[in-house]
XYZ file of C-alpha atoms in Angstrom:
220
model
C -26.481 11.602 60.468
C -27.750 8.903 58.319
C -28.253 11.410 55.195
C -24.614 11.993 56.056
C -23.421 8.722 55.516
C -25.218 8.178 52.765
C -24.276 11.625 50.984
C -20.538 10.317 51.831
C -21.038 6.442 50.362
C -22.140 8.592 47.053
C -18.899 10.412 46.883
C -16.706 7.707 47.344
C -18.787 5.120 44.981
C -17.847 8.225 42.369
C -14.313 8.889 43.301
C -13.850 5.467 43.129
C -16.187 5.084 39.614
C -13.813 8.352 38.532
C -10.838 6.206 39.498
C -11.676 3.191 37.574
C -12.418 5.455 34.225
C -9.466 7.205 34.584
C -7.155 3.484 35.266
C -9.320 2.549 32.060
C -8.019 5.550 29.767
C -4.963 5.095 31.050
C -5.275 1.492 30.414
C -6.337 2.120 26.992
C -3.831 4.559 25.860
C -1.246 2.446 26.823
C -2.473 0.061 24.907
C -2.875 2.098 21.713
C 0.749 3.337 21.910
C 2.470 0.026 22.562
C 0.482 -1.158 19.206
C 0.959 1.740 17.567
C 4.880 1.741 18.627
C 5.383 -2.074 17.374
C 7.233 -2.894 14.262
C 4.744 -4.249 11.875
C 5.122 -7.751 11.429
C 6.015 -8.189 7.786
C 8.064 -10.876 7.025
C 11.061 -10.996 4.557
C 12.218 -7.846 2.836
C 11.423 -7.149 -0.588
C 12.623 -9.590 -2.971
C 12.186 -10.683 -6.806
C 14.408 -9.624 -9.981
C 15.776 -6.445 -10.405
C 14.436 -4.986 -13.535
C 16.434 -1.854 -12.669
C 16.988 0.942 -9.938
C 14.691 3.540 -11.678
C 11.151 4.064 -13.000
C 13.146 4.695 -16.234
C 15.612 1.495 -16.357
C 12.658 -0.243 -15.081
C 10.396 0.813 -17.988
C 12.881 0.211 -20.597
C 13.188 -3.509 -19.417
C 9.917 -4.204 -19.046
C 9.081 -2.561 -22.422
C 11.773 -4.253 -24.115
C 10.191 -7.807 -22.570
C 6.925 -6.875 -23.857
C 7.675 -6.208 -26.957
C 9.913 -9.602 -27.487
C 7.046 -11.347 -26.145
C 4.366 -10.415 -28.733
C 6.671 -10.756 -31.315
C 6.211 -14.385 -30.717
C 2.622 -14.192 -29.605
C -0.692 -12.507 -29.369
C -0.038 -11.687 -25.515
C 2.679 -10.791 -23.323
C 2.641 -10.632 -19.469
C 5.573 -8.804 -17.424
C 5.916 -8.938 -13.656
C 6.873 -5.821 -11.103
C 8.565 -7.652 -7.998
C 9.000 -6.229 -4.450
C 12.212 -4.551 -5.776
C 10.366 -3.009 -8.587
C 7.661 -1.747 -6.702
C 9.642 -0.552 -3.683
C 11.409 1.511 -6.642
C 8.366 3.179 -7.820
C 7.277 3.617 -4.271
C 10.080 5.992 -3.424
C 10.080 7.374 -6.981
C 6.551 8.860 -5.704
C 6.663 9.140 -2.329
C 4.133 12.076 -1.686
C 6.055 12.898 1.756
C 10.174 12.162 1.133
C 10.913 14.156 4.333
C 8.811 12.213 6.838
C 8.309 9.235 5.228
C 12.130 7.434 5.053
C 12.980 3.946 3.942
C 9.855 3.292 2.261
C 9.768 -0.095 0.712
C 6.723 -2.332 -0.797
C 5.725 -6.062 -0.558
C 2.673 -8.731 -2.001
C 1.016 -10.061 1.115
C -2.307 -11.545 0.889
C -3.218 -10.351 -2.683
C -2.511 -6.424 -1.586
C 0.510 -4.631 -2.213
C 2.654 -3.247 1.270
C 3.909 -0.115 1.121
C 5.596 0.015 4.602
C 7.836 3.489 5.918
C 9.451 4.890 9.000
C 7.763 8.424 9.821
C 9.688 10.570 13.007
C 6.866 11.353 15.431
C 8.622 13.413 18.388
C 11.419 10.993 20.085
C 10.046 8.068 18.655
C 9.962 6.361 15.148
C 6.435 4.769 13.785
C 5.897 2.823 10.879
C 2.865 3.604 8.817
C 2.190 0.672 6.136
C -0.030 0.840 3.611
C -2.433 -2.065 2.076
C -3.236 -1.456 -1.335
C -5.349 -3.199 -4.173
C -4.347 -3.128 -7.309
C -6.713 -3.622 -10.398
C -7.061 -3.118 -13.913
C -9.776 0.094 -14.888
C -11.681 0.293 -17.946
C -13.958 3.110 -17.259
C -11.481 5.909 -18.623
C -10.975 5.969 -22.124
C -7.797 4.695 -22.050
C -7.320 1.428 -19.642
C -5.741 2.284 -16.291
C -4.249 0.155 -13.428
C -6.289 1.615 -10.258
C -5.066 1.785 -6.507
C -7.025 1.130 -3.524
C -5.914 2.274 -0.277
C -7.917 -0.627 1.788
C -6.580 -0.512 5.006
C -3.711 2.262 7.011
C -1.891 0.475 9.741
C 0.741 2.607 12.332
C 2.597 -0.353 13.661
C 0.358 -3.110 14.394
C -2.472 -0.387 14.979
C -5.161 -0.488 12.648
C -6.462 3.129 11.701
C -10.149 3.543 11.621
C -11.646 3.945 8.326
C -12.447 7.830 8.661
C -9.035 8.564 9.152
C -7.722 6.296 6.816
C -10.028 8.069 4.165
C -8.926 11.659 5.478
C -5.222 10.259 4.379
C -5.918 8.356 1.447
C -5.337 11.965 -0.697
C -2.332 12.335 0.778
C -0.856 9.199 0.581
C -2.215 8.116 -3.165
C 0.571 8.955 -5.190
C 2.709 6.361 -2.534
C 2.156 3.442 -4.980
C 1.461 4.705 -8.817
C 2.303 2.758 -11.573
C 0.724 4.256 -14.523
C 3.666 6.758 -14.690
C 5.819 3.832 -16.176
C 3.993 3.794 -18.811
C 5.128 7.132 -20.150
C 8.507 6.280 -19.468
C 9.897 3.870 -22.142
C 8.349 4.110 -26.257
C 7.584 0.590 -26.135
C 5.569 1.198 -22.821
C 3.957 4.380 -23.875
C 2.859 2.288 -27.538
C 1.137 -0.439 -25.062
C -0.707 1.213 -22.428
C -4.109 1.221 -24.875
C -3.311 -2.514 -24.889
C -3.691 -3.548 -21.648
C -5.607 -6.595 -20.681
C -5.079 -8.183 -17.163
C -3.588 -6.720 -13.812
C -2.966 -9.419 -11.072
C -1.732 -9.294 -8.017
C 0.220 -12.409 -7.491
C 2.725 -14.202 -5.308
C 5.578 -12.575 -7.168
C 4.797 -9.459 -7.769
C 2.287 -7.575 -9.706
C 1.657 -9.049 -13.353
C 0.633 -7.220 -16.067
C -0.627 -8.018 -19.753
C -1.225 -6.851 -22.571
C -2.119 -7.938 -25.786
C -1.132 -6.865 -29.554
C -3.106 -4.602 -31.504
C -5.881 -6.067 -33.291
C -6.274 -9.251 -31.010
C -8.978 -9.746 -28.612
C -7.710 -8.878 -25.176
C -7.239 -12.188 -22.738
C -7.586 -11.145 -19.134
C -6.341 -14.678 -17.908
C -2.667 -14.349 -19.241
C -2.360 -12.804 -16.176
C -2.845 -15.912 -14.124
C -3.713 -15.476 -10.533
């Protein structure tokens, strides 16, 4: 009889271990969705001059800026705002059928690329927190992206499926591209000096040919 009551204390001390786990998951999941669910909290929309509604218009206004401004010195410095870069953002948008209203902002020193993705009856918002940075180890001068950190909502993706994604979602913020969209851009992109992500934008310099490049034009 005893054995019997102590066989029947160790099923219930399970059941109720079983239940706990299970409240726990439950617990968990609900968690995870609710985050995942929740509009990411942003602040404003994108803002700063429009330098055009293209790549294109964009490059020829930033190439025709450029090329004033080292008329008249030996370095010139141009700045893509939020509207620029939420304009190159959807000119590359790897995914235009899933990923809808994509738009970019500067937050912290890291450009937000921020979209709304269908998943089943709901709508999640994947965002995006990318460095930006001049590269020298090509033989041309690059700006490279960074894919730091993949948010959906306010949930932060661990790192081993951010990095599954990162190929994916690359081409999301590329700004090389407008380099090869204007003459006066294409004739500078061996020139560049500085990238800088700022509190306005993205600033980049470059410098005329045969001067000594000065990465601090850029400012910080």
């Amino acid at each position: 009889m005893t054995s019997l009551r102590c066989a029947q204390s160790g099923v219930v001390r399970g059941c109720c271990l079983l239940i706990v786990l299970v409240v726990a998951v439950l617990g968990a999941s609900a968690f995870i969705a609710d985050r995942a669910l929740a509009a990411p909290s942003l602040g404003a929309t994108p803002a700063g001059p429009d330098h055009g509604e293209s790549e294109a218009a964009i490059a020829l206004t930033l190439g025709a800026q450029l090329a004033a401004e080292l008329l008249a010195q030996p370095d010139g410095v141009v700045t893509l705002s939020e509207h620029d870069l939420t304009v190159l953002a959807r000119a590359h948008n790897p995914h235009p059928n899933s990923l809808r209203n994509v738009s970019a902002r500067v937050r912290d020193g890291l450009v937000v690329v921020e979209a709304e993705h269908p998943y089943g009856p709901f709508t999640v918002m994947p965002v995006a927190r990318i460095s930006v940075a001049l590269s020298t180890a090509a033989s041309a001068p690059l700006i490279a992206t960074h894919m730091v950190e993949l948010d959906v909502g306010e949930l932060t993706l661990p790192g081993f499926i951010r990095d599954r994604l990162v190929g994916s979602l690359a081409p999301a913020l590329s700004v090389n591209p407008l380099f090869a969209r204007s003459a006066a851009m294409r004739a500078l992109r061996a020139y560049l000096e500085c990238v800088v992500v700022a509190q306005d934008g993205v600033r980049i310099g470059v410098h005329r040919p045969g001067t000594t490049p000065q990465p601090s034009v850029c400012g910080a």
